[in-house]
Tab-separated table of C-alpha atoms in Angstrom:
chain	number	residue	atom	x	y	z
A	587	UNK	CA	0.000	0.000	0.000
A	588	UNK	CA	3.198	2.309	-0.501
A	589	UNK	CA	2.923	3.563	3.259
A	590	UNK	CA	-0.721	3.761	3.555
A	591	UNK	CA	-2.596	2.118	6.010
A	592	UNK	CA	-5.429	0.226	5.521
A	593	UNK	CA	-8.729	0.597	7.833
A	594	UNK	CA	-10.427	-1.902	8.619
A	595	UNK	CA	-13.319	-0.657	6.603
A	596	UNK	CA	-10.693	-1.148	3.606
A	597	UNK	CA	-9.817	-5.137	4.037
A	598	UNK	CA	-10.262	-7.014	1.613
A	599	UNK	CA	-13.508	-9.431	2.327
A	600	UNK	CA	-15.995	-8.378	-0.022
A	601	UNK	CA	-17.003	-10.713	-3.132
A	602	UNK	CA	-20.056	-11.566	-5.090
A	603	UNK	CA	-21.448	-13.715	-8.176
A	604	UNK	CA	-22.278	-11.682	-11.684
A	605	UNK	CA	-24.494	-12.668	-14.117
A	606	UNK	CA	-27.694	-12.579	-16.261
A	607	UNK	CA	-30.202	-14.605	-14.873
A	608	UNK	CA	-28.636	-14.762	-11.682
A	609	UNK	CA	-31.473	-15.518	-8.946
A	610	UNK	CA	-30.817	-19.510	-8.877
A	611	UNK	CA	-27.049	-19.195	-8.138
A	612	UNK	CA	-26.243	-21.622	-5.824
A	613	UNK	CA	-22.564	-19.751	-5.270
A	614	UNK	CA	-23.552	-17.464	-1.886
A	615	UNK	CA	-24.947	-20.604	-0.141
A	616	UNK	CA	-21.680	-22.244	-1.056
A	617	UNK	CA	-19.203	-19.380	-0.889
A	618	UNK	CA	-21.199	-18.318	2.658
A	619	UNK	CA	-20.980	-22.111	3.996
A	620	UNK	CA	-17.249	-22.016	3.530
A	621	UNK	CA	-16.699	-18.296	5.441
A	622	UNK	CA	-18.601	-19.715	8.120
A	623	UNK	CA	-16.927	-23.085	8.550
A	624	UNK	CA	-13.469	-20.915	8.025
A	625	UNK	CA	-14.408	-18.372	11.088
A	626	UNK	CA	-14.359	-15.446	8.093
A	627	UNK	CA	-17.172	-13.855	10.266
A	628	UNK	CA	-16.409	-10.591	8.242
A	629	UNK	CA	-16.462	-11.563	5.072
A	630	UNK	CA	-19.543	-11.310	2.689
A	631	UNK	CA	-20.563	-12.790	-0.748
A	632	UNK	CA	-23.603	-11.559	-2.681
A	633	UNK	CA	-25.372	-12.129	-6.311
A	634	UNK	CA	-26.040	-9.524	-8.423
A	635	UNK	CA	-27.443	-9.150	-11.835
A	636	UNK	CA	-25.173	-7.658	-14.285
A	637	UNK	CA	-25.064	-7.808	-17.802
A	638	UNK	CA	-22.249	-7.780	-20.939
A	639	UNK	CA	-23.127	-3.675	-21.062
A	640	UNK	CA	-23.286	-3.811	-16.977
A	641	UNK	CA	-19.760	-5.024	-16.635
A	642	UNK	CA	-17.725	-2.499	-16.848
A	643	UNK	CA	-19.300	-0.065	-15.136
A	644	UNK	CA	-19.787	-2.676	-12.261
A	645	UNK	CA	-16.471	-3.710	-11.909
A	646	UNK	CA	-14.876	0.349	-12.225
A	647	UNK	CA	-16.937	0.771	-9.458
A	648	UNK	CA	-15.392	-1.661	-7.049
A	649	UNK	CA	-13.389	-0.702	-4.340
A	650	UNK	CA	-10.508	-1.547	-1.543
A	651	UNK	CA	-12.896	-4.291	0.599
A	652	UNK	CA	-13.228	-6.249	-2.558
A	653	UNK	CA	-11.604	-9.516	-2.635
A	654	UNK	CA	-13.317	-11.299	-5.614
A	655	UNK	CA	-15.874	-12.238	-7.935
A	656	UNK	CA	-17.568	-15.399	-9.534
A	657	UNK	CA	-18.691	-14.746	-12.966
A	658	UNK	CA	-21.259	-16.953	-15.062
A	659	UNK	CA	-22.832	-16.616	-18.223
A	660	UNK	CA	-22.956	-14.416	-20.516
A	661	UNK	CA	-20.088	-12.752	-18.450
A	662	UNK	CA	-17.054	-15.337	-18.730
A	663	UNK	CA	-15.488	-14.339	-22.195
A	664	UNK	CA	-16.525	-10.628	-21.599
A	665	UNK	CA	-15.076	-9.785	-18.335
A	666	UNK	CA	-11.266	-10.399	-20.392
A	667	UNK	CA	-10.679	-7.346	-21.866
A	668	UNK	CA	-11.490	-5.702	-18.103
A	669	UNK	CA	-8.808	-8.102	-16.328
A	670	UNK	CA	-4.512	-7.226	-16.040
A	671	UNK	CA	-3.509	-10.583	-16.048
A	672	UNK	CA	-5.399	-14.103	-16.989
A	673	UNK	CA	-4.162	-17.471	-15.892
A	674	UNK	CA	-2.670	-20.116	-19.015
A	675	UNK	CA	-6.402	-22.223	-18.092
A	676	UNK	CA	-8.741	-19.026	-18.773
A	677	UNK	CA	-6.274	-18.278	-21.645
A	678	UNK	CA	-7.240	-21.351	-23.133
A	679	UNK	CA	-10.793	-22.177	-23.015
A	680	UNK	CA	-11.290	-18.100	-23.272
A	681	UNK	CA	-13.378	-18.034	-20.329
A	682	UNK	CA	-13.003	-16.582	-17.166
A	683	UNK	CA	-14.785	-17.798	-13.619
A	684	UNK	CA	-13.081	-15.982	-11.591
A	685	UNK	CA	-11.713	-12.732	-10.632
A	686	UNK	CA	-9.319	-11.954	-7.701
A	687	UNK	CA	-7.917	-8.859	-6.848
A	688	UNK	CA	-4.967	-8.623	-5.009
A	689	UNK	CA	-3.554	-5.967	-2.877
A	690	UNK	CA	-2.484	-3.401	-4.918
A	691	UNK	CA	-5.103	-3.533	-7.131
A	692	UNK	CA	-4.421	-5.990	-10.093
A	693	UNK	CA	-7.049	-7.782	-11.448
A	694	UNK	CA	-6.312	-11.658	-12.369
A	695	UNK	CA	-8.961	-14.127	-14.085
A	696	UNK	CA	-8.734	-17.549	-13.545
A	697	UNK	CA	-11.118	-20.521	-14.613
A	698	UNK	CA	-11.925	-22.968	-11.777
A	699	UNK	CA	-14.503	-25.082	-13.642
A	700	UNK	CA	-11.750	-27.072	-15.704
A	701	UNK	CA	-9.759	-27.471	-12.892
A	702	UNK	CA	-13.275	-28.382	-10.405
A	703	UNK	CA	-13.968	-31.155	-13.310
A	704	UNK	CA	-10.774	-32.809	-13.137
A	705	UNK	CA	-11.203	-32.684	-9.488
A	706	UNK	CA	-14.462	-33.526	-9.131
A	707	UNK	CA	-13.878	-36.893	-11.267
A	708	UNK	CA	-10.715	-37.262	-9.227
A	709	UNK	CA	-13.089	-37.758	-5.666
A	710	UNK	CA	-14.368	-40.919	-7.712
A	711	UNK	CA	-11.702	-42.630	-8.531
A	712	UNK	CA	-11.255	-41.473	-12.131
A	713	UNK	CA	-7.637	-40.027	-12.349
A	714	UNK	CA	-7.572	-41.268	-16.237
A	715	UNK	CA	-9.530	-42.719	-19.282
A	716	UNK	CA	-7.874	-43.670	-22.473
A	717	UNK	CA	-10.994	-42.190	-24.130
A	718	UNK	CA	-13.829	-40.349	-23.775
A	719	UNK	CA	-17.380	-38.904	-24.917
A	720	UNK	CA	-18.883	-35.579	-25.097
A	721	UNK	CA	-22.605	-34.220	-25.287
A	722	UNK	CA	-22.717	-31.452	-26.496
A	723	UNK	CA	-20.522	-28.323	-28.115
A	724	UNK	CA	-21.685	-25.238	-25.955
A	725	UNK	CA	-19.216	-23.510	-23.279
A	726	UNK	CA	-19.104	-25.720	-21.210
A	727	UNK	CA	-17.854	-28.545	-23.640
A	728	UNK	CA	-14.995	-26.407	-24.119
A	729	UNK	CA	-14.047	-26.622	-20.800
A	730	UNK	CA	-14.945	-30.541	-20.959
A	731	UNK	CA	-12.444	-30.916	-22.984
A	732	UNK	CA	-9.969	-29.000	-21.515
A	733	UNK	CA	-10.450	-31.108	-18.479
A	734	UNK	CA	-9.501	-34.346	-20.668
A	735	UNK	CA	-6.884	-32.600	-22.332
A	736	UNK	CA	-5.369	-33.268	-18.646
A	737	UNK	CA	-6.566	-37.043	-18.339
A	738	UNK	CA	-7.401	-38.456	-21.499
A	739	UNK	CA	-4.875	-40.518	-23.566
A	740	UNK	CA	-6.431	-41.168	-26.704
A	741	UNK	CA	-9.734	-39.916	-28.504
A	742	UNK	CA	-12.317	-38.234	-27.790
A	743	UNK	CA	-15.758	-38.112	-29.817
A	744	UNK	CA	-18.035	-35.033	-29.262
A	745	UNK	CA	-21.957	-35.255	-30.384
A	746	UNK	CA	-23.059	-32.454	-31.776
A	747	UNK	CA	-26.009	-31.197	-33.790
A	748	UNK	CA	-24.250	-28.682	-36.604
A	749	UNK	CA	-21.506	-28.671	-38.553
A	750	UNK	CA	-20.606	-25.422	-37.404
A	751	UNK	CA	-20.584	-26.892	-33.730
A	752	UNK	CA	-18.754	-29.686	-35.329
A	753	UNK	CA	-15.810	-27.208	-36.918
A	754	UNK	CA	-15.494	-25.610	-33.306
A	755	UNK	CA	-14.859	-28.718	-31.189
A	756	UNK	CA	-12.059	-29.962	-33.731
A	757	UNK	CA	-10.685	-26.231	-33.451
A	758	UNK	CA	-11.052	-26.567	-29.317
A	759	UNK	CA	-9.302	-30.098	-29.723
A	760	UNK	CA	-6.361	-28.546	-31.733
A	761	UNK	CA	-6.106	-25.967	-29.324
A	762	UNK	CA	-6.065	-28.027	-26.455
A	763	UNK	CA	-4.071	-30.619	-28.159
A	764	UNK	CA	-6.743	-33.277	-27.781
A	765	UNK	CA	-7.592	-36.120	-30.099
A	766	UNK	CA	-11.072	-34.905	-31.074
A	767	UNK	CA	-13.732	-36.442	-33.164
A	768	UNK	CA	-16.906	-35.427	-34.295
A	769	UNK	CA	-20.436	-37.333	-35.066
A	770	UNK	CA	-23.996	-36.291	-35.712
A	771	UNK	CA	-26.180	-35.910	-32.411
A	772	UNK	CA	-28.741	-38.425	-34.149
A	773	UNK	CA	-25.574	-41.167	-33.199
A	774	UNK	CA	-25.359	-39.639	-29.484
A	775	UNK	CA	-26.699	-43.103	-27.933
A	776	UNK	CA	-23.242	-44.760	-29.650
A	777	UNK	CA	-21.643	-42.501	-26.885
A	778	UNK	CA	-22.643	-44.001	-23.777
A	779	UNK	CA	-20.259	-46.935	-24.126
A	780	UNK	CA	-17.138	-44.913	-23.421
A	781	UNK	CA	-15.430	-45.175	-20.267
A	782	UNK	CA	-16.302	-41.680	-19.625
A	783	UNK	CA	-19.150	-39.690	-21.146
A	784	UNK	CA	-19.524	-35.618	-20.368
A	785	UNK	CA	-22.791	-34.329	-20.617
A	786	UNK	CA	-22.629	-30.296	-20.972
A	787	UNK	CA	-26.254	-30.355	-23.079
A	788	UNK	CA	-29.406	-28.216	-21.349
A	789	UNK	CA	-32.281	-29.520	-19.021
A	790	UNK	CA	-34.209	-32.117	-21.058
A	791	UNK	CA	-31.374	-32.299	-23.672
A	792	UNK	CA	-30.315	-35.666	-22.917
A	793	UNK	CA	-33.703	-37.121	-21.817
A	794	UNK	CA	-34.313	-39.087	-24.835
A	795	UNK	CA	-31.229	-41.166	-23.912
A	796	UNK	CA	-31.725	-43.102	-21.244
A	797	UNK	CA	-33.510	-45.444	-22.244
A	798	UNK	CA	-30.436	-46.647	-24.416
A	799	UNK	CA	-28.086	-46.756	-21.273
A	800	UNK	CA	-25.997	-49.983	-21.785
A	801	UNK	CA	-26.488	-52.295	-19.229
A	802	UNK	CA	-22.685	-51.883	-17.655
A	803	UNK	CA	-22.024	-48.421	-17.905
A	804	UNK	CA	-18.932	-47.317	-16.720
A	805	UNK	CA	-19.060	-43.344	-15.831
A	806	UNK	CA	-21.387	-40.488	-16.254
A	807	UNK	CA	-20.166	-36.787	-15.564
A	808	UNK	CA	-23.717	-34.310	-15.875
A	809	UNK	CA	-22.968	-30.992	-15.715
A	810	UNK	CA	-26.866	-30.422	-14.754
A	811	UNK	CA	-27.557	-30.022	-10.998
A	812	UNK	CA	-31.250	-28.959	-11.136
A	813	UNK	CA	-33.390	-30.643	-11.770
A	814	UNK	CA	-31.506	-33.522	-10.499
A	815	UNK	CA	-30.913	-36.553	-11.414
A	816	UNK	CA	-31.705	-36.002	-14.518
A	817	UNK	CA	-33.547	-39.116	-16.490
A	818	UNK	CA	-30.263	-39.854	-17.850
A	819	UNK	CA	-28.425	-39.570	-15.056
A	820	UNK	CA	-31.315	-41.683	-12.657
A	821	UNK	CA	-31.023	-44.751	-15.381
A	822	UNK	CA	-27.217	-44.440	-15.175
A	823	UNK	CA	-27.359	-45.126	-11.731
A	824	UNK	CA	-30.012	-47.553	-11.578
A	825	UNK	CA	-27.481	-49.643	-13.847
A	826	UNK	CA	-24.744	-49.765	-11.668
A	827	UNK	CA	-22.756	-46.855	-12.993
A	828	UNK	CA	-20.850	-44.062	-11.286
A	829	UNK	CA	-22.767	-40.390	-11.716
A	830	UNK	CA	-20.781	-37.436	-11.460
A	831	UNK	CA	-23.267	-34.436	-10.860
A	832	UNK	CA	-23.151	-30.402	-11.471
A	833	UNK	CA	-23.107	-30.114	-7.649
A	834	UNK	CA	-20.210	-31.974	-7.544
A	835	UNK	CA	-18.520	-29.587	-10.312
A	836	UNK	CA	-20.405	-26.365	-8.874
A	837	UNK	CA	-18.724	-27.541	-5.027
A	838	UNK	CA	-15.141	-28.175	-6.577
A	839	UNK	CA	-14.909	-25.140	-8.288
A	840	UNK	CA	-16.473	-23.219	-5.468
A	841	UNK	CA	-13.863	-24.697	-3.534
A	842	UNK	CA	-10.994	-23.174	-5.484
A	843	UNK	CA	-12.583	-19.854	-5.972
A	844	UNK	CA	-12.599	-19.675	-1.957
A	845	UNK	CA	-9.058	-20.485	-1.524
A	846	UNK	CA	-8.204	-18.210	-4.156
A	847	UNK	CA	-10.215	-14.928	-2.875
A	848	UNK	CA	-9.679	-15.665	1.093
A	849	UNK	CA	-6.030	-17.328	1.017
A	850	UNK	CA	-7.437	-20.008	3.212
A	851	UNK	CA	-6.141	-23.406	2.224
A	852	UNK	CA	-7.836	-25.890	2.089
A	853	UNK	CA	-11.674	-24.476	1.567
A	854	UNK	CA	-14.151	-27.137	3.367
A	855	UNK	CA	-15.074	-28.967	0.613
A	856	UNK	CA	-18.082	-31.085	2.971
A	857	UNK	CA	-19.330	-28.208	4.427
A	858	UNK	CA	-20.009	-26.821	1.002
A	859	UNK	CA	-20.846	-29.755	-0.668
A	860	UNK	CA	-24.102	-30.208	2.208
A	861	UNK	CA	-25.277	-26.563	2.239
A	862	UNK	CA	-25.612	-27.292	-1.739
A	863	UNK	CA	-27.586	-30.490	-0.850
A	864	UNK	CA	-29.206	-28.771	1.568
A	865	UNK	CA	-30.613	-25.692	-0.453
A	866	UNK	CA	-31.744	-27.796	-3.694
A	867	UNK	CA	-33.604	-30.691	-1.862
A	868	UNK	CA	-35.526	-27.426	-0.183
A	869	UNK	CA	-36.470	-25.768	-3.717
């Protein structure tokens, strides 16, 4: 601070989730969970609904006491040009989660959810697949397969439903240096024999699948977390395979937005993980 003192007014223990809609963020519950299991008693975390043309107004307007933000759609490619620094992650999926600022005022952008996936599939066992399926082309695949660029070995066939779609994964895949293939979404049911298949399609999207689960499936990541389980996701289970949910991505890259904005090491991953529980089985 060059000699200046901070007050206590000025600490930095302020952060928030952006976005457009925002209202069914699960992030405070999770974000508030882990303050209060961490004795932050100080420290706040709000939602508030901001968006593309909000941004940069919103984030000008920030001052000493913040530590952080969350960002979600349609914010996570637009907050870049408003960020110093972006880590090699957000740099390659172009998409930024998370915001920190640090003391003297930088701002740095991160991206937890590729990280949170890898982790999340970690907690079950999965540390690598020599391939892999996607469902799906949308953000979120992107990320998908930035995840398996880390723990994939071979190919990986996305599903998609245009050829434009189709052009971007293959780009992604060069980009990320991963093995990618493409087929026609009217094949998608050829995907659920893979050792690991990523869902990253919308509520519903994947509905018309399960009734094609295999009888031994192996594993099922969903990036949906509500409604949950989702039909495919229920049929997966009742077959004996293992179900990775949103929650579980939503928790592990809650987790590492936490440690990131408060410094605290390691975030309580449980705590987090049961207020989430908590909050959708009451909605």
């Amino acid at each position: 601070m060059h000699g200046a003192t901070r007050t206590d007014g000025d600490r930095r223990s302020r952060a928030a989730v952006l976005g457009s809609p925002i209202a069914h963020s699960l992030s405070p519950v999770l974000h508030r969970a882990a303050y209060e299991e961490l004795g932050l008693d100080d420290w706040s975390y709000d939602r508030f609904e901001v968006d593309e043309a909000a941004l940069p107004g919103f984030v000008g307007k920030l001052g000493p006491e913040w530590a952080g933000l969350s960002l979600t759609m349609p914010l996570k490619r637009a907050v870049i040009p408003l960020l110093d620094e972006i880590s090699e992650t957000a740099s390659a999926v172009e998409a930024v989660n998370t915001v920190v600022f640090t003391e003297d005022g930088r701002r740095l952008g991160d991206n937890t959810d590729v990280p949170g996936m890898v982790a999340a599939l970690r907690e079950r066992g999965i540390e690598q697949v020599d391939s892999a399926a996607i469902l799906g082309a949308g953000a979120t695949a992107s990320s998908a397969l930035a995840a398996l660029a880390r723990i994939c070995t071979g190919e990986v066939v996305a599903y998609v439903r245009s050829q434009a779609r189709a052009a971007e994964m293959r780009q992604w895949g060069e980009r990320l240096d991963v093995e990618v293939r493409t087929e026609d979404w009217a094949d998608a049911e050829h995907a659920l024999r893979a050792p690991l298949v990523i869902a990253t399609t919308p509520a519903g999207t994947t509905d018309v699948l399960s009734s094609v689960v295999p009888e031994r499936p192996a594993t099922l990541f969903d990036v949906l977390y509500d409604p949950w389980p989702t039909a495919l996701a229920a049929r997966w289970s009742a077959y004996g395979g293992a179900v990775v949910s949103g929650l579980d991505l939503l928790v592990h890259q809650a987790v590492l937005q936490v440690e990131q904005m408060t410094g605290r090491v390691p975030a309580p991953l449980d705590a987090m993980r049961t207020a989430g529980e908590k909050a959708l089985a009451s909605r």
